[in-house]
Coordinates of C-alpha atoms in Angstrom, one line a residue:
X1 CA -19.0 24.2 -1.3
X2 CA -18.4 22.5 -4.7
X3 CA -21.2 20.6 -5.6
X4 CA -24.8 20.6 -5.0
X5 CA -27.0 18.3 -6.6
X6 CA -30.7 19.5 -6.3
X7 CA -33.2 16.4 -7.1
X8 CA -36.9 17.4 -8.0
X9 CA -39.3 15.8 -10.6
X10 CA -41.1 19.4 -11.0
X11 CA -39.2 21.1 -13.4
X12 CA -40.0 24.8 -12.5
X13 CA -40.1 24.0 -8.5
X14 CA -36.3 22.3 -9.2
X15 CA -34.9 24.9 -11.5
X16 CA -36.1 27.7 -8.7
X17 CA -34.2 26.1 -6.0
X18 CA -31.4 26.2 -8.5
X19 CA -31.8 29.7 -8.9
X20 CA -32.0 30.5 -5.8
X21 CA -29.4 28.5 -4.6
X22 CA -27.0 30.6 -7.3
X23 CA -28.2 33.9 -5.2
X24 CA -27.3 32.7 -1.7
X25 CA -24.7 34.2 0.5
X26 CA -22.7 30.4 -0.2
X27 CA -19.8 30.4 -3.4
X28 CA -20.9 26.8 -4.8
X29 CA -18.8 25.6 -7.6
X30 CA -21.5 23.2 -9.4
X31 CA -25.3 23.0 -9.1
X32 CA -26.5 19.7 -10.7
X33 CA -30.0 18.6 -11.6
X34 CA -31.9 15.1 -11.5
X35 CA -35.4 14.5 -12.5
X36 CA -35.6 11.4 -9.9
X37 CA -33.4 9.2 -7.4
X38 CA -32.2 7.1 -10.0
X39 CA -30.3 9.7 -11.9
X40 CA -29.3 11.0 -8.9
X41 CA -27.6 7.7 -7.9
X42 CA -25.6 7.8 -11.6
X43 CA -24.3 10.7 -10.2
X44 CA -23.5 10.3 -6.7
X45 CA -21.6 7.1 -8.0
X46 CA -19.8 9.2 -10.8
X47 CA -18.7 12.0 -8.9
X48 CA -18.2 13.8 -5.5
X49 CA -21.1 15.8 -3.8
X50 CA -21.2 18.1 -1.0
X51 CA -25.0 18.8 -0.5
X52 CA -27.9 16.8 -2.1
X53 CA -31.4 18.2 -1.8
X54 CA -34.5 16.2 -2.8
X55 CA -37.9 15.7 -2.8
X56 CA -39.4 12.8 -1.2
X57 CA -42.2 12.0 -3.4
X58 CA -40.9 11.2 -7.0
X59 CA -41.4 8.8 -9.6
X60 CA -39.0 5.3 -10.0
X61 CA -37.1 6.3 -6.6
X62 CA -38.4 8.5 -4.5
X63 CA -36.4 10.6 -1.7
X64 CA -36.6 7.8 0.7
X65 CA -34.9 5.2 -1.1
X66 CA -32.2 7.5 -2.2
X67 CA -31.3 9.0 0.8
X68 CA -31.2 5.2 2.1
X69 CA -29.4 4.4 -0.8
X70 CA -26.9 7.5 -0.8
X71 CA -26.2 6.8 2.8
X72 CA -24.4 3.2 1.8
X73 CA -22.3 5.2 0.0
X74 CA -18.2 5.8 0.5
X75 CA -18.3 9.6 0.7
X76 CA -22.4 10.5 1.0
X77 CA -23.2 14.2 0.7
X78 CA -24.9 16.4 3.6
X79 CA -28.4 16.0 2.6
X80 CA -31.8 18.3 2.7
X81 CA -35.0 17.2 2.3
X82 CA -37.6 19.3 0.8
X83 CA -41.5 18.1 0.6
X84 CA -45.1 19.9 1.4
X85 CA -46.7 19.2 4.6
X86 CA -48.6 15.9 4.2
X87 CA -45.1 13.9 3.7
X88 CA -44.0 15.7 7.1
X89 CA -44.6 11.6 8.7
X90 CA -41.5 10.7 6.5
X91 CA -39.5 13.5 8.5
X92 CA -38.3 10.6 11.2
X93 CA -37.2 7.9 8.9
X94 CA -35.3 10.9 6.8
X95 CA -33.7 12.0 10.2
X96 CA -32.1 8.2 11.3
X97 CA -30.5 7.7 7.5
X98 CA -28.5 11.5 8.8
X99 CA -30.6 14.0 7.0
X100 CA -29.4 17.7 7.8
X101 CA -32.7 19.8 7.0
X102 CA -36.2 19.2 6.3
X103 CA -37.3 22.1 4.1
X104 CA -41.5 22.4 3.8
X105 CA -42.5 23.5 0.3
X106 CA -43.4 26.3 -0.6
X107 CA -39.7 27.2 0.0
X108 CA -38.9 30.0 1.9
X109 CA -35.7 31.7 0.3
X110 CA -33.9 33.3 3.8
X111 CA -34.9 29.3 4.8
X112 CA -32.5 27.7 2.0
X113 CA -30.4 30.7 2.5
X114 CA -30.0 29.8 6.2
X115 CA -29.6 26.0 5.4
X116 CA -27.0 26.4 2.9
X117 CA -24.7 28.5 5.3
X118 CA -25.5 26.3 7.7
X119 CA -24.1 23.3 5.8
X120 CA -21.3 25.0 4.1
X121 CA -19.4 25.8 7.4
X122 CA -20.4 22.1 8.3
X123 CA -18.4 21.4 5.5
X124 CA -15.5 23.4 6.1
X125 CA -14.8 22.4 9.5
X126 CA -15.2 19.1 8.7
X127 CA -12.8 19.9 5.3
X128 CA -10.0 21.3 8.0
X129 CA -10.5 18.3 10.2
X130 CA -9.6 16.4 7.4
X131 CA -6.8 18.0 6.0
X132 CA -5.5 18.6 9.5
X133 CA -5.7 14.6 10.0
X134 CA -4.5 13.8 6.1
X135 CA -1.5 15.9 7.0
X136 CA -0.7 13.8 9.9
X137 CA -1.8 10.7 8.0
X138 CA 1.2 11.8 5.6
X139 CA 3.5 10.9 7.7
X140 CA 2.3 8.0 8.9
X141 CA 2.7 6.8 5.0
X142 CA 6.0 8.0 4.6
X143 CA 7.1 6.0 7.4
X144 CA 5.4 3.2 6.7
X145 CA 6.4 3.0 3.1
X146 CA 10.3 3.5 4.3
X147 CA 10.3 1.3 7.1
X148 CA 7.9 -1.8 6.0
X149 CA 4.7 -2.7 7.1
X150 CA 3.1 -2.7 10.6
X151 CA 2.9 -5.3 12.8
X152 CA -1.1 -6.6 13.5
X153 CA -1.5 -4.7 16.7
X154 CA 0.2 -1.5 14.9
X155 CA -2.1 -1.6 12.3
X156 CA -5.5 -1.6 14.6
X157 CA -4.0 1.0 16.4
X158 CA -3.2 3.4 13.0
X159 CA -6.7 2.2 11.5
X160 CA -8.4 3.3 14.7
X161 CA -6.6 6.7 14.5
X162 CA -7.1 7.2 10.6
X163 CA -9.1 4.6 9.4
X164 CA -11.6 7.1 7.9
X165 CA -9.0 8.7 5.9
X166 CA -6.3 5.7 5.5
X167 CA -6.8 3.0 2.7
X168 CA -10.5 3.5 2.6
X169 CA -9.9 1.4 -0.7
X170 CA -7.5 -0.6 -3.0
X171 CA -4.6 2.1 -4.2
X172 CA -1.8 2.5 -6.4
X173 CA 1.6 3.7 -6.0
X174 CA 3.4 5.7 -8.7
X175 CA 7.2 6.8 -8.9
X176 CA 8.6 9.7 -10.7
X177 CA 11.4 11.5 -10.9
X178 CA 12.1 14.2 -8.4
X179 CA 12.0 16.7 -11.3
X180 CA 8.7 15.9 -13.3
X181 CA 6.3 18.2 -13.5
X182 CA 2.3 16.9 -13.9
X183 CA -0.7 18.7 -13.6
X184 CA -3.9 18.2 -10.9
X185 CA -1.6 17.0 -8.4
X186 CA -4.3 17.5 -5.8
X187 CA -6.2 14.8 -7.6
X188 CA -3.9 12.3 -5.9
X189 CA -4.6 11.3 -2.0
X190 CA -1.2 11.4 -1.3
X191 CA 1.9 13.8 -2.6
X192 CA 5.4 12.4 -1.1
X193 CA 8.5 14.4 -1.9
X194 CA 11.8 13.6 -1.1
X195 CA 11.4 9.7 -0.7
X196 CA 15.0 8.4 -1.1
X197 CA 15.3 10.5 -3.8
X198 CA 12.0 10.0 -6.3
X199 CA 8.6 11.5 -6.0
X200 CA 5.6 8.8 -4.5
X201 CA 2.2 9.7 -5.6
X202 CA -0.8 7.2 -4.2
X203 CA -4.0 7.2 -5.6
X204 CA -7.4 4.9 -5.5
X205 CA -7.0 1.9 -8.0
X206 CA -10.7 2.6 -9.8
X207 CA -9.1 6.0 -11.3
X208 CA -6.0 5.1 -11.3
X209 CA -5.8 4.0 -14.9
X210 CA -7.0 7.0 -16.3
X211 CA -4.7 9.1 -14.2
X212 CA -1.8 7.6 -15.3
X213 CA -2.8 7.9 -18.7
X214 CA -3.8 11.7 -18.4
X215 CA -0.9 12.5 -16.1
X216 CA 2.1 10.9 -16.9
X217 CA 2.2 11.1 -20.4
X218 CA 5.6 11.1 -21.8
X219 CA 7.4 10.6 -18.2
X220 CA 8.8 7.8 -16.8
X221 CA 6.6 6.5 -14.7
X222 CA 6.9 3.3 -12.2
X223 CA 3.6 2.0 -11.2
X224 CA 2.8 -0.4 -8.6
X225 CA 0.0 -3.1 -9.0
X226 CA -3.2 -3.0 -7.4
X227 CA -3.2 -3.3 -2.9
X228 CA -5.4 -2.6 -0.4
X229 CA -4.9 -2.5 3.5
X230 CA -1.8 -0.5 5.4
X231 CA 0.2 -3.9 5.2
X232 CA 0.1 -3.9 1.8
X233 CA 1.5 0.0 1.8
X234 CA 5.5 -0.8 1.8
X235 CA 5.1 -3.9 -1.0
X236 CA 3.5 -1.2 -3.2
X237 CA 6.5 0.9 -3.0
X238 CA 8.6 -1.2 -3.6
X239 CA 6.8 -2.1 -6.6
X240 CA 6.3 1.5 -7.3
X241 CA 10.2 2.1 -6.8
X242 CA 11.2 -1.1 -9.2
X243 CA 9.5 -0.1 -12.0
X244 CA 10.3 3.2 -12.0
X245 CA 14.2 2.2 -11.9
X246 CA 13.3 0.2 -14.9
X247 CA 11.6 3.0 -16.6
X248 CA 14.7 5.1 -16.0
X249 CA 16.8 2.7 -18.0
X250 CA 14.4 2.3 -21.1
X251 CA 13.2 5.4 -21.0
X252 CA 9.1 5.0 -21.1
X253 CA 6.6 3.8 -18.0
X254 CA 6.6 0.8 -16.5
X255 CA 4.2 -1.3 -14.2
X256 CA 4.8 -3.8 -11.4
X257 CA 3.7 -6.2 -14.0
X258 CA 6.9 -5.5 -16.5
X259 CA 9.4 -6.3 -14.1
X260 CA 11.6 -8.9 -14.9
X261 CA 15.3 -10.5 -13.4
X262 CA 18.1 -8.2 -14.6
X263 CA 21.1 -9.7 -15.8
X264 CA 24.5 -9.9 -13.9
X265 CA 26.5 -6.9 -14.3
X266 CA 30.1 -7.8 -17.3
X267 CA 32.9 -7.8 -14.9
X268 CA 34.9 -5.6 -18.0
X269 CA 32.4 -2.5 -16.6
X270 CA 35.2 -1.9 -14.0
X271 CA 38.4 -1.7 -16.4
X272 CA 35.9 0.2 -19.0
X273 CA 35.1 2.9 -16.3
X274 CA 38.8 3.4 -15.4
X275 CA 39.9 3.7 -19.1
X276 CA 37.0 6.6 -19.6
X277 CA 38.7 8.6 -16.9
X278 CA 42.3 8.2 -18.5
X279 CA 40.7 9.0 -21.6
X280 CA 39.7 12.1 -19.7
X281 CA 43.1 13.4 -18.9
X282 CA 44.0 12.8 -22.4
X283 CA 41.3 15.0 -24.1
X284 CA 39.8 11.9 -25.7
X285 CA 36.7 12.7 -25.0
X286 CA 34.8 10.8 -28.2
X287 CA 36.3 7.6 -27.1
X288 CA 35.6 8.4 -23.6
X289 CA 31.6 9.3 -24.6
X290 CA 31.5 5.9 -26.6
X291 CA 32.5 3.8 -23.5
X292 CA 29.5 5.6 -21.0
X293 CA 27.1 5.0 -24.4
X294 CA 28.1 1.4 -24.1
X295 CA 27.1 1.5 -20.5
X296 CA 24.2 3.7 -21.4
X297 CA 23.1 0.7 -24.0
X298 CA 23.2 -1.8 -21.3
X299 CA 21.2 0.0 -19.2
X300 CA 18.4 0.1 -21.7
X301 CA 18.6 -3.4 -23.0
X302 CA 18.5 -4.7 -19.2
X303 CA 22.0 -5.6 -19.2
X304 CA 22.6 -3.3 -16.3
X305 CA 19.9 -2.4 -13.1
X306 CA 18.9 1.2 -12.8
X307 CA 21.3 0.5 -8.9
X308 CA 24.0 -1.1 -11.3
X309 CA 23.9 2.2 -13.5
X310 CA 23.7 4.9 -11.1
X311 CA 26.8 3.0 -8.6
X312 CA 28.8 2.7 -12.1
X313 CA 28.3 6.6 -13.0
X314 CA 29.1 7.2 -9.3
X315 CA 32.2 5.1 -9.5
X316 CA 33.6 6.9 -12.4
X317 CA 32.9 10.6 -11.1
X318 CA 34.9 9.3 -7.9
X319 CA 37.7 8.6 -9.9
X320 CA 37.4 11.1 -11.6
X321 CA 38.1 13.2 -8.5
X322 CA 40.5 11.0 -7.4
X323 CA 42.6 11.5 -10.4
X324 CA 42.2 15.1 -11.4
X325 CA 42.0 16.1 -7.8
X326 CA 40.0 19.9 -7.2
X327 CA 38.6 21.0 -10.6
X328 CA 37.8 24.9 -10.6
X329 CA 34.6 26.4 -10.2
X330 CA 33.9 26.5 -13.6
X331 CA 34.5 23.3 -14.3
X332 CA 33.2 21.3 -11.0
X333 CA 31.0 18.4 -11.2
X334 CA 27.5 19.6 -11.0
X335 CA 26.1 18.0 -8.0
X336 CA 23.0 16.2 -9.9
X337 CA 25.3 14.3 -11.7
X338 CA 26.1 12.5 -8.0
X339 CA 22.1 11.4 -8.3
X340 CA 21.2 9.8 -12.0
X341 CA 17.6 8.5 -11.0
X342 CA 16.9 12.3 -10.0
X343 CA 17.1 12.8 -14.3
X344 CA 13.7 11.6 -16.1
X345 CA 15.3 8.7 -17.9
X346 CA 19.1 7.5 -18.1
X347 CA 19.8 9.1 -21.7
X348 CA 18.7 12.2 -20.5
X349 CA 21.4 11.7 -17.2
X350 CA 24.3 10.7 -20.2
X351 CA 23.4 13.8 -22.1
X352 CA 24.0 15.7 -19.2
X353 CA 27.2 14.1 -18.1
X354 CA 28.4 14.0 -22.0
X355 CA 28.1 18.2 -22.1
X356 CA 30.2 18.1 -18.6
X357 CA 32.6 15.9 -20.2
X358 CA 33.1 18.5 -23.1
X359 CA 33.3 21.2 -20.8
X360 CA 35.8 19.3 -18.5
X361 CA 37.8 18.2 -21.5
X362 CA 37.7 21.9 -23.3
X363 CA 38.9 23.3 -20.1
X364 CA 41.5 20.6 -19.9
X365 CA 42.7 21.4 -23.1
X366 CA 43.1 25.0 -22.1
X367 CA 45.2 24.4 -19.8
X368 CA 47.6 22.5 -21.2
X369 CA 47.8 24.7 -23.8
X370 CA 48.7 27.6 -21.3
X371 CA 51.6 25.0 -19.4
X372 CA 52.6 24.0 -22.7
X373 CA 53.1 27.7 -23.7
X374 CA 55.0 28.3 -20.0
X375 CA 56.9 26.1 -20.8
X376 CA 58.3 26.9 -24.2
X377 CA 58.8 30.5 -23.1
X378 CA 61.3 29.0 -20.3
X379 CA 62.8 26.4 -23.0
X380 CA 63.4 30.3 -25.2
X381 CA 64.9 31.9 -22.1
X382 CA 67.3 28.8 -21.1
X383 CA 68.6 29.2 -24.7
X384 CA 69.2 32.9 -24.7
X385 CA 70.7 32.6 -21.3
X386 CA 73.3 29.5 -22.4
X387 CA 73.6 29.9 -26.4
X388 CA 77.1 30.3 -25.5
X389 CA 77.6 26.6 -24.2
X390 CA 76.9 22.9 -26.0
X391 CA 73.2 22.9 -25.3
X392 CA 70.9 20.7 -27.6
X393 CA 67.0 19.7 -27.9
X394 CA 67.3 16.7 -24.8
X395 CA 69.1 19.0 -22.7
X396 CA 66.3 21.7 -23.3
X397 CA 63.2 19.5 -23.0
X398 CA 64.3 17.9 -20.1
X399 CA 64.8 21.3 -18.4
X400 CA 61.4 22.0 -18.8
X401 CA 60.0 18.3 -17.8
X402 CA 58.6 17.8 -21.3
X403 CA 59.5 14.5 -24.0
X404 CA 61.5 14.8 -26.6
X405 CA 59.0 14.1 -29.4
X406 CA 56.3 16.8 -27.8
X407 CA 59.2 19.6 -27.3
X408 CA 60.1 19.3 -30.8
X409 CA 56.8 19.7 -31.9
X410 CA 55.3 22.2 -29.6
X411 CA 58.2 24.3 -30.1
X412 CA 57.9 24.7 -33.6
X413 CA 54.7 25.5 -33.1
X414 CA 55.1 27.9 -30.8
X415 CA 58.5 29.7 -31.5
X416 CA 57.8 29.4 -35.4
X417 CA 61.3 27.9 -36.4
X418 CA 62.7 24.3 -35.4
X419 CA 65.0 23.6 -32.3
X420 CA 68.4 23.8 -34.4
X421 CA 66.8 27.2 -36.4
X422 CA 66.2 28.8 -33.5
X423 CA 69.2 28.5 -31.4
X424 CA 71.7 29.5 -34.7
X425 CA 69.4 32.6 -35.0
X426 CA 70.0 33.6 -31.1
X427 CA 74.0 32.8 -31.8
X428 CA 73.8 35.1 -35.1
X429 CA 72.1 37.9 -33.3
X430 CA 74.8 37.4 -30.9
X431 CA 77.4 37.2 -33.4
X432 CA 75.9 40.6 -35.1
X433 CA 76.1 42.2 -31.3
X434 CA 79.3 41.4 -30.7
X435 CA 80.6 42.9 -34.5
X436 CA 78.2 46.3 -33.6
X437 CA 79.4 47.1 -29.8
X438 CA 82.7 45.8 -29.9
X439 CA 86.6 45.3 -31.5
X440 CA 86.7 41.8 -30.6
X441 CA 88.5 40.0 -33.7
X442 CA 86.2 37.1 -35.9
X443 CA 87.8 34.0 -34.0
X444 CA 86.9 35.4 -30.6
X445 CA 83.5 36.8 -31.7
X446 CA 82.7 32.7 -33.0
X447 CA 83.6 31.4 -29.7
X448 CA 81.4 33.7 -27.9
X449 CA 78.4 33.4 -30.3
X450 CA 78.8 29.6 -29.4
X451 CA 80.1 28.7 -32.4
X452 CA 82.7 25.8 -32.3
X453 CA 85.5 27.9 -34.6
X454 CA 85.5 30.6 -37.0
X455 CA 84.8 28.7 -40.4
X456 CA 81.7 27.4 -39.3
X457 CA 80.7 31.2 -37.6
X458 CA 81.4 32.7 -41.1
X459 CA 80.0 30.3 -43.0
X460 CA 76.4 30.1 -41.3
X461 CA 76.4 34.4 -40.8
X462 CA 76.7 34.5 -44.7
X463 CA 74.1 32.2 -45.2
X464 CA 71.9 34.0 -42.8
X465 CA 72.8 38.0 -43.6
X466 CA 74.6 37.8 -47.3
X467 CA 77.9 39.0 -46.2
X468 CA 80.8 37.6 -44.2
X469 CA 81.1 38.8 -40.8
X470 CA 84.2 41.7 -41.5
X471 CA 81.8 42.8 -44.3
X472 CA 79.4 43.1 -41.8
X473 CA 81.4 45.6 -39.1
X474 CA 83.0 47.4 -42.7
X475 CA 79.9 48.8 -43.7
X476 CA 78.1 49.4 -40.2
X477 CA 81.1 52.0 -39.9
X478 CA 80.9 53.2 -43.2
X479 CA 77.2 54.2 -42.6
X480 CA 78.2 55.8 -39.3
X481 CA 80.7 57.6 -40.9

């Protein structure tokens, strides 16, 4: 058991039943002490008790009165009654208020020993009773909650089944994200995962306040106002749900009470959303992150619902999957980006998305750099393989499907010497080839180099190697000789 309250106005005889009770064959949690009924009421009012045992005769209340008294109450403990022989008449008006025991002092210790087991399994079978029903009860609530509230006959008919566990008092619903993490969850009657995506906590409205206070610090928190009844049950989800969509957008609790209209969505979101995703493919990724903080802003100034939000962001990675088609695996969109209310609040879901968008873009990047690079090498090869025909830069870039301006720069870039540079160095090593391996005469070397006459050939070899072309072959056989 977890609580025993012992209630004697003899010190020594109370503080022996404590002690004893500390030595039985029982694991109890808590032994608490009271001096007379009345203190034992404070208590029984301020906190849960298993097993109360208490004199009859005592000053201001005596054991009759309180056990009357404790009776009344929501959850009233098991109760022993302990008392010497001459209050033994009192044993039959203890009995009809549910009395367990009557102990007769002195007491016995095997007789408290034996009491105390007896109660503790008492309490067990009635603790798996209850869990077994609360389990069932879940998902009664669950349902409820998704599906509205009961019709009058269906109410009587769930009361009847778990009325002494269902709505016993007024409640309150709370919404968090799937993800937050809280501690004492068992302090709350109900634990609902997995309701359309958010976590439902329910809990009695008298310690609500405090819970929330305790247990949701720094989360974003929807809380629903105060109901009571099953009929109430799917309003305060609602409720629950609401404010939690609003705590999403500006990122700290809210209540039922802080919900207000949100305004109509700007009709420009649309054209904004599809300008973020062409600003994808572009590598503009800055101007594509200031567009979704734009979005992000709205969000938290109420411009745009939590629903608005999270249909926008899905939107956007539609299109984005549209456009790009099958990203790789190391570049695929995470799936919890799919689900923005699973994230605590919506900055944390933009941060998220923002590092996916670097990642996408950097990867992006990446690869045009490595088509960009393909394609240069075939530009290279075309002109090795035709150096000997007109062939200039438009000729070249369209071969390889890239414009004009972006050729010229890339392969600069790439090669290390402009278009015109590049192709007079291919005809020169040409030229130079041709003067080694063979005893072709300067005119018909040109020609072949892809020069468009001799002149020019001669001139643009000297430039390049410091001698004319005959030069050239003169002294390649003067060094073979």
């Amino acid at each position: 058991m977890k609580t025993l309250l012992i209630v004697e106005d003899e010190k020594a005889i109370r503080k022996g039943i404590a002690a004893m009770a500390k030595r039985a064959p029982v694991e109890i949690e808590s032994v608490v002490e009271c001096r007379d009924g009345l203190e034992a009421m404070e208590v029984l009012r301020a906190q849960a008790v298993d097993v109360m045992i208490t004199d009859i005769r005592m000053p201001r209340m005596d054991g009759i009165e309180l056990v009357r008294r404790a009776s009344a109450l929501p959850c009233p403990p098991l109760t022993v009654v302990v008392s010497g022989y001459d209050d033994f008449s009192y044993a039959v008006e203890v009995f009809r208020r549910g009395v367990r025991d009557y102990i007769l002092k002195p007491i016995e210790r095997e007789k408290l020993f034996e009491t105390l087991s007896k109660l503790d399994e008492e309490l067990s079978r009635s603790r798996r009773r209850k869990d077994s029903k609360l389990a069932v009860s879940s998902h009664v609530v669950r349902s409820l909650m998704l599906a509205g509230g009961p019709g009058e006959e269906e109410a009587r008919a769930i009361m009847e089944q778990y009325g002494d566990v269902l709505f016993t008092r007024p409640y309150r619903v709370f919404c968090l994200s799937p993800n937050a993490a809280i501690q004492r969850e068992a302090a709350f009657e109900y634990s609902l995962r997995e309701m359309e995506g958010q976590w439902i906590l329910l809990s009695g409205a008298q310690q609500a306040r405090p819970l929330s206070e305790e247990q949701f610090r720094g989360l974003c928190t929807g809380t629903s106002g105060v109901h009571g009844g099953i009929a109430s049950l799917r309003g305060a989800y609602l409720e629950a749900v609401n404010a939690r969509k609003m705590a999403f957008c500006r990122g700290y609790a809210a209540e039922e009470s802080d919900l207000r209209q949100e305004s109509s969505e700007d009709p420009r979101v649309q054209e904004e959303i599809e300008q973020m995703v062409h600003l994808l493919g572009a590598g503009r990724q800055s101007e594509a992150k200031q567009l979704l903080g734009q979005l992000l802003i709205m969000a938290q100034n109420g411009k745009m619902s939590a629903d608005a939000f999270e249909a926008n962001m899905k939107t956007f990675l539609g299109q984005v999957g549209d456009t790009y088609g099958q990203l790789p695996e190391e570049n695929r969109l995470p799936q919890s980006l799919h689900s923005p209310l699973a994230f605590e609040n919506a900055l944390a879901y933009y941060t998220e998305l923002c590092r996916w968008i670097d990642g996408f873009c950097a990867h992006a990047q990446n690869q045009r750099t490595d088509e960009n690079e393909r394609k240069i090498h075939m530009a290279t090869i075309f002109l090795r393989d035709h150096f000997g025909s007109e062939v200039d830069m438009a000729m070249v870039s369209n071969h390889v499907s890239m414009n004009y301006t972006q050729f010229s720069q890339l392969f600069k870039q790439y090669t290390g010497s402009n278009f015109v540079e590049y192709i007079k160095k291919v005809r020169i090593e040409e030229g130079k080839r041709l003067l080694r391996e063979t005893e072709m005469r300067i005119g018909e070397i040109s020609l072949k180099a892809g020069f468009k006459d001799e002149k020019h050939f001669m001139k643009v070899f000297k430039q390049s190697c410091g001698v004319s072309p005959s030069d050239y072959r003169r002294n390649l056989r003067t060094v073979n000789e």
